[in-house]
mmCIF file of C-alpha atoms and ligand atoms in Angstrom:
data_model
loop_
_atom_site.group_PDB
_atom_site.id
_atom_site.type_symbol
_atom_site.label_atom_id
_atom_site.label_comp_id
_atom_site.label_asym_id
_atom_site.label_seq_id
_atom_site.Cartn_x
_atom_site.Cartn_y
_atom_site.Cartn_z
ATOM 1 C CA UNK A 246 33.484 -12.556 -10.117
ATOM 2 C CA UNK A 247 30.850 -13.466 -7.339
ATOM 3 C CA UNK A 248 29.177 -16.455 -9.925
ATOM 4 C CA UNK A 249 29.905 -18.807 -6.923
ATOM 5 C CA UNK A 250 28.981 -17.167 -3.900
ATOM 6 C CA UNK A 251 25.785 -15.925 -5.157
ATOM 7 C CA UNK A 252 23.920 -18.046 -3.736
ATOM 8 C CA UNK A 253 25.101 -18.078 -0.404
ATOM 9 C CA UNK A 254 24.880 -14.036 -0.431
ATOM 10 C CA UNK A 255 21.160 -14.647 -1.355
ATOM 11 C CA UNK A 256 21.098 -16.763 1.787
ATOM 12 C CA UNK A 257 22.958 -14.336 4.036
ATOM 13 C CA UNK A 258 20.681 -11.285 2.982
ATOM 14 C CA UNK A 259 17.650 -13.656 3.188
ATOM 15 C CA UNK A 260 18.518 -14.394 6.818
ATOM 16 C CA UNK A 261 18.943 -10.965 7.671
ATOM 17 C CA UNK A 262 15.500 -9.978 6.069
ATOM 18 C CA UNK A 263 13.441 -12.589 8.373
ATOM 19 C CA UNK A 264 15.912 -11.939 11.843
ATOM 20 C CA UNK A 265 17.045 -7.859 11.116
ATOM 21 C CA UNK A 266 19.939 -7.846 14.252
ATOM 22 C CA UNK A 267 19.447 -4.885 16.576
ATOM 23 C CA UNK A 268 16.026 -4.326 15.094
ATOM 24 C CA UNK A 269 14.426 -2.066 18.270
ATOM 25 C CA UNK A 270 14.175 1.750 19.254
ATOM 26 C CA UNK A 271 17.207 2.729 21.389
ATOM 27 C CA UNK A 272 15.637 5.155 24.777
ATOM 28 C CA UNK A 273 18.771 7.481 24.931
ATOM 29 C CA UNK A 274 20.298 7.209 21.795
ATOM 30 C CA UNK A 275 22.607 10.201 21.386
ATOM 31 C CA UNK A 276 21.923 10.536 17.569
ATOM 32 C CA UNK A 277 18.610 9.303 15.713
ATOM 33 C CA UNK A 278 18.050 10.016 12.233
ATOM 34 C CA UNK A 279 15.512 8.750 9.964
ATOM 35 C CA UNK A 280 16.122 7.638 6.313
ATOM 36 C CA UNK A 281 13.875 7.509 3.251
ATOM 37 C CA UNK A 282 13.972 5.918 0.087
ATOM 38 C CA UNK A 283 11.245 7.169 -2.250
ATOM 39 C CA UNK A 284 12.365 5.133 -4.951
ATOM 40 C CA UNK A 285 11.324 1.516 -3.368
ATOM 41 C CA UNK A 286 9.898 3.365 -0.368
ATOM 42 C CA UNK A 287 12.017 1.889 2.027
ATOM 43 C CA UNK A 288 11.993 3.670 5.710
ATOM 44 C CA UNK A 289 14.512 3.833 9.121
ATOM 45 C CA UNK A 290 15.546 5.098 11.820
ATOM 46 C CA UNK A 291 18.973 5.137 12.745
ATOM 47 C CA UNK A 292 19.715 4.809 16.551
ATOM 48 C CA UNK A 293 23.508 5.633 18.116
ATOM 49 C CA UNK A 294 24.954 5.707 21.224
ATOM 50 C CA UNK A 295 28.089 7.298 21.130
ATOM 51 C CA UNK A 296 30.819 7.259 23.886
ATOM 52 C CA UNK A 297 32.894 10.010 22.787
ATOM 53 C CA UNK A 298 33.959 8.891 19.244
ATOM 54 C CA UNK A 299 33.269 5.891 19.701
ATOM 55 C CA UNK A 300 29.615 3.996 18.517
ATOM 56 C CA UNK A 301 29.331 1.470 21.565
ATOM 57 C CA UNK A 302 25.434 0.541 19.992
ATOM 58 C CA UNK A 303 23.009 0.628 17.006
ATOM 59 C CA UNK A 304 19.945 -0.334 16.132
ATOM 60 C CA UNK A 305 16.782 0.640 14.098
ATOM 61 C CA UNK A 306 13.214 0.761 13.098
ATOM 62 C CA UNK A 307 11.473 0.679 9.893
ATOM 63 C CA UNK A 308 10.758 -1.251 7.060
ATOM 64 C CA UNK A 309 11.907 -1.955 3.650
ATOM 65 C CA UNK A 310 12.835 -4.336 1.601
ATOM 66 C CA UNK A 311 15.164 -7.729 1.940
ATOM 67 C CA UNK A 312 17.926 -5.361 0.621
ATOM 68 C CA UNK A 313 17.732 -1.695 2.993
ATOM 69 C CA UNK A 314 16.483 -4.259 6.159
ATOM 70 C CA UNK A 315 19.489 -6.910 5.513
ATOM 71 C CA UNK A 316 21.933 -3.667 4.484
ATOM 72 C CA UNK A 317 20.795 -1.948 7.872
ATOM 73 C CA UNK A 318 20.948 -5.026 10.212
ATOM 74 C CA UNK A 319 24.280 -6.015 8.913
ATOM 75 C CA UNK A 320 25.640 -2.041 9.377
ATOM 76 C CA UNK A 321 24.370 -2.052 12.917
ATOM 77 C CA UNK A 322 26.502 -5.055 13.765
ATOM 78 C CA UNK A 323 29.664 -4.075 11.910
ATOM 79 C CA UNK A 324 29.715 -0.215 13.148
ATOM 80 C CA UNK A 325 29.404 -1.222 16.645
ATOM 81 C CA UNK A 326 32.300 -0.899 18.911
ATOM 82 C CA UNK A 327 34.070 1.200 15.911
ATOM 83 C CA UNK A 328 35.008 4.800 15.870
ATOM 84 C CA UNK A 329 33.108 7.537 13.671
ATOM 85 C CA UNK A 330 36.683 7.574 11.163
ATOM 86 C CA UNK A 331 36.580 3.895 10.922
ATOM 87 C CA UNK A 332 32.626 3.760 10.532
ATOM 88 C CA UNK A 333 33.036 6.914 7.734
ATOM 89 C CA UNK A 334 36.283 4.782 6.304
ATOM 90 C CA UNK A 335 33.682 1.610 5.639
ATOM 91 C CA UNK A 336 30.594 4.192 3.900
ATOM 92 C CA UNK A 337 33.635 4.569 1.936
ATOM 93 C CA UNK A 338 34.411 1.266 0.874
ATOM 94 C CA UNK A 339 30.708 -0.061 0.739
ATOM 95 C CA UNK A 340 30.063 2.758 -1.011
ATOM 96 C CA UNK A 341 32.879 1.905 -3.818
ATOM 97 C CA UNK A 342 31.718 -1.554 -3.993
ATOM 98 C CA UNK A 343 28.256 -0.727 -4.699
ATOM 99 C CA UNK A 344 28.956 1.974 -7.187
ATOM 100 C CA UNK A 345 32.324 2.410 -8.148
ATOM 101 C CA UNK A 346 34.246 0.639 -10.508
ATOM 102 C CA UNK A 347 34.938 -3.300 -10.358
ATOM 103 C CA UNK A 348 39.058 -3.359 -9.942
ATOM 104 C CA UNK A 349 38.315 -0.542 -7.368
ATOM 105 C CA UNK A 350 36.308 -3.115 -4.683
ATOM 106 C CA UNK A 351 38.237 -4.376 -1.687
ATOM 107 C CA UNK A 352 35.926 -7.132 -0.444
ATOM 108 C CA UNK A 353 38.081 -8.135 2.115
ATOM 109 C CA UNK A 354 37.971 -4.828 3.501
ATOM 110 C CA UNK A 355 34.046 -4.783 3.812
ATOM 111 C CA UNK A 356 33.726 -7.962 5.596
ATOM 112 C CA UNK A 357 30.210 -9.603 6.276
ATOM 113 C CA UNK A 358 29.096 -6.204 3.746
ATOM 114 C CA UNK A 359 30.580 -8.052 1.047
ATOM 115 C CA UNK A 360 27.091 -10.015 0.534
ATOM 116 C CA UNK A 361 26.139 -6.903 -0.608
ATOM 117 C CA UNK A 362 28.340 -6.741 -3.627
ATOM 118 C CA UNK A 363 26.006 -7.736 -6.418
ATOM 119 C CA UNK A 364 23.733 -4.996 -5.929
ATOM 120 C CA UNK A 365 26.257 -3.199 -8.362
ATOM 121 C CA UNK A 366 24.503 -5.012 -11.281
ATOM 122 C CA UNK A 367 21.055 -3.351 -9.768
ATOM 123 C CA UNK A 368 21.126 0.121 -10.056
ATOM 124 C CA UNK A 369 17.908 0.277 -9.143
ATOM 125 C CA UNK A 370 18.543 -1.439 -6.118
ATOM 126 C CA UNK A 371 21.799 0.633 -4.691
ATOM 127 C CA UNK A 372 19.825 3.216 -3.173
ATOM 128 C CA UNK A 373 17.907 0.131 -1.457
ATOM 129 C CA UNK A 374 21.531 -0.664 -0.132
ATOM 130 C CA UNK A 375 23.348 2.211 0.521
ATOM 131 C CA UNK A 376 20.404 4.482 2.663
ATOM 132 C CA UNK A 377 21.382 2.915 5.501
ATOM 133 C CA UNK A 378 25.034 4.397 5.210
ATOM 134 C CA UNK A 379 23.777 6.991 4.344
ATOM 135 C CA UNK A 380 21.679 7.580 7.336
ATOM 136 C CA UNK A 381 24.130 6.648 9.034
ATOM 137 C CA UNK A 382 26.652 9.327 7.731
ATOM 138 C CA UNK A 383 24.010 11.703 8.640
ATOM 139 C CA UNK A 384 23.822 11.027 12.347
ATOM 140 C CA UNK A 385 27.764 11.339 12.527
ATOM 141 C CA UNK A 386 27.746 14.762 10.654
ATOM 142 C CA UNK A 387 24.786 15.585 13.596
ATOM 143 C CA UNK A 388 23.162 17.766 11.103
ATOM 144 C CA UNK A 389 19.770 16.773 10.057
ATOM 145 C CA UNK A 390 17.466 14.472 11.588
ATOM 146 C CA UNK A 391 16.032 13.219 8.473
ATOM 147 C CA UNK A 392 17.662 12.608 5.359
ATOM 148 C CA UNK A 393 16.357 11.198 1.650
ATOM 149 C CA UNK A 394 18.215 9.367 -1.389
ATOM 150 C CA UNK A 395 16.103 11.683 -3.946
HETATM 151 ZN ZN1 ZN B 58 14.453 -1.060 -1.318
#
């Protein structure tokens, strides 16, 4: 199923590995959580700025590996400007397509995430993928400023 854009995934998460986008600590973020991988060890913080439901920026610190930095940077593009149902909605979705089952993924509902996609035949890796959502489903609950994948 993605045979043929492999390689051009590899590319896209390889990019995103040696540029992160909105890589930098955010001075009044409304919502900062930090995430934690002990499996691969991979570390974040989450920064939001939130205009009443809707995230208007994003960014983070940390560090990781190609997968958790490229996941993050490409989250922290695609949440911006959304609100917190449509930025829960896409956890959803990325979520599926990293875990659930095959005829269940909507690719063209994921967008740019959709590089992402053959992590599914990694389960090691998924965690490596998914902490950023689910950091970032952390700082929209607002209930703990620190949250791990074990
Ligand atoms: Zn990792």
């Amino acid at each position: 199923m993605f045979e043929d854009l492999r390689d051009l995934y590899q590319e896209v998460i390889f990019d995103h590995n040696r540029n992160p986008h909105n890589f930098r600590v955010m001075e009044n973020a409304d919502r900062k959580v930090e995430g934690f991988n002990p499996l691969c060890g991979d570390r974040l913080t989450l920064f939001l700025k939130l205009d009443h439901d809707v995230i208007i920026d994003a960014s983070f610190q940390g560090s990781g590996c190609a997968i958790s930095t490229a996941s993050v940077s490409l989250m922290t593009d695609i949440i911006k400007n959304k609100t917190e149902q449509e930025a829960e909605a896409l956890f959803e979705v990325f979520h599926k397509m990293t875990t659930g089952k095959e005829e269940e993924i909507q690719l063209d509902a994921v967008g740019k995430l959709a590089v992402l996609a053959g992590v599914r035949e990694y389960p090691a890796r998924v965690k490596c993928a998914t902490l950023a959502w689910h950091t970032l489903d952390a700082a929209l609950k607002n209930e703990a400023d620190s949250i791990s994948t074990e």
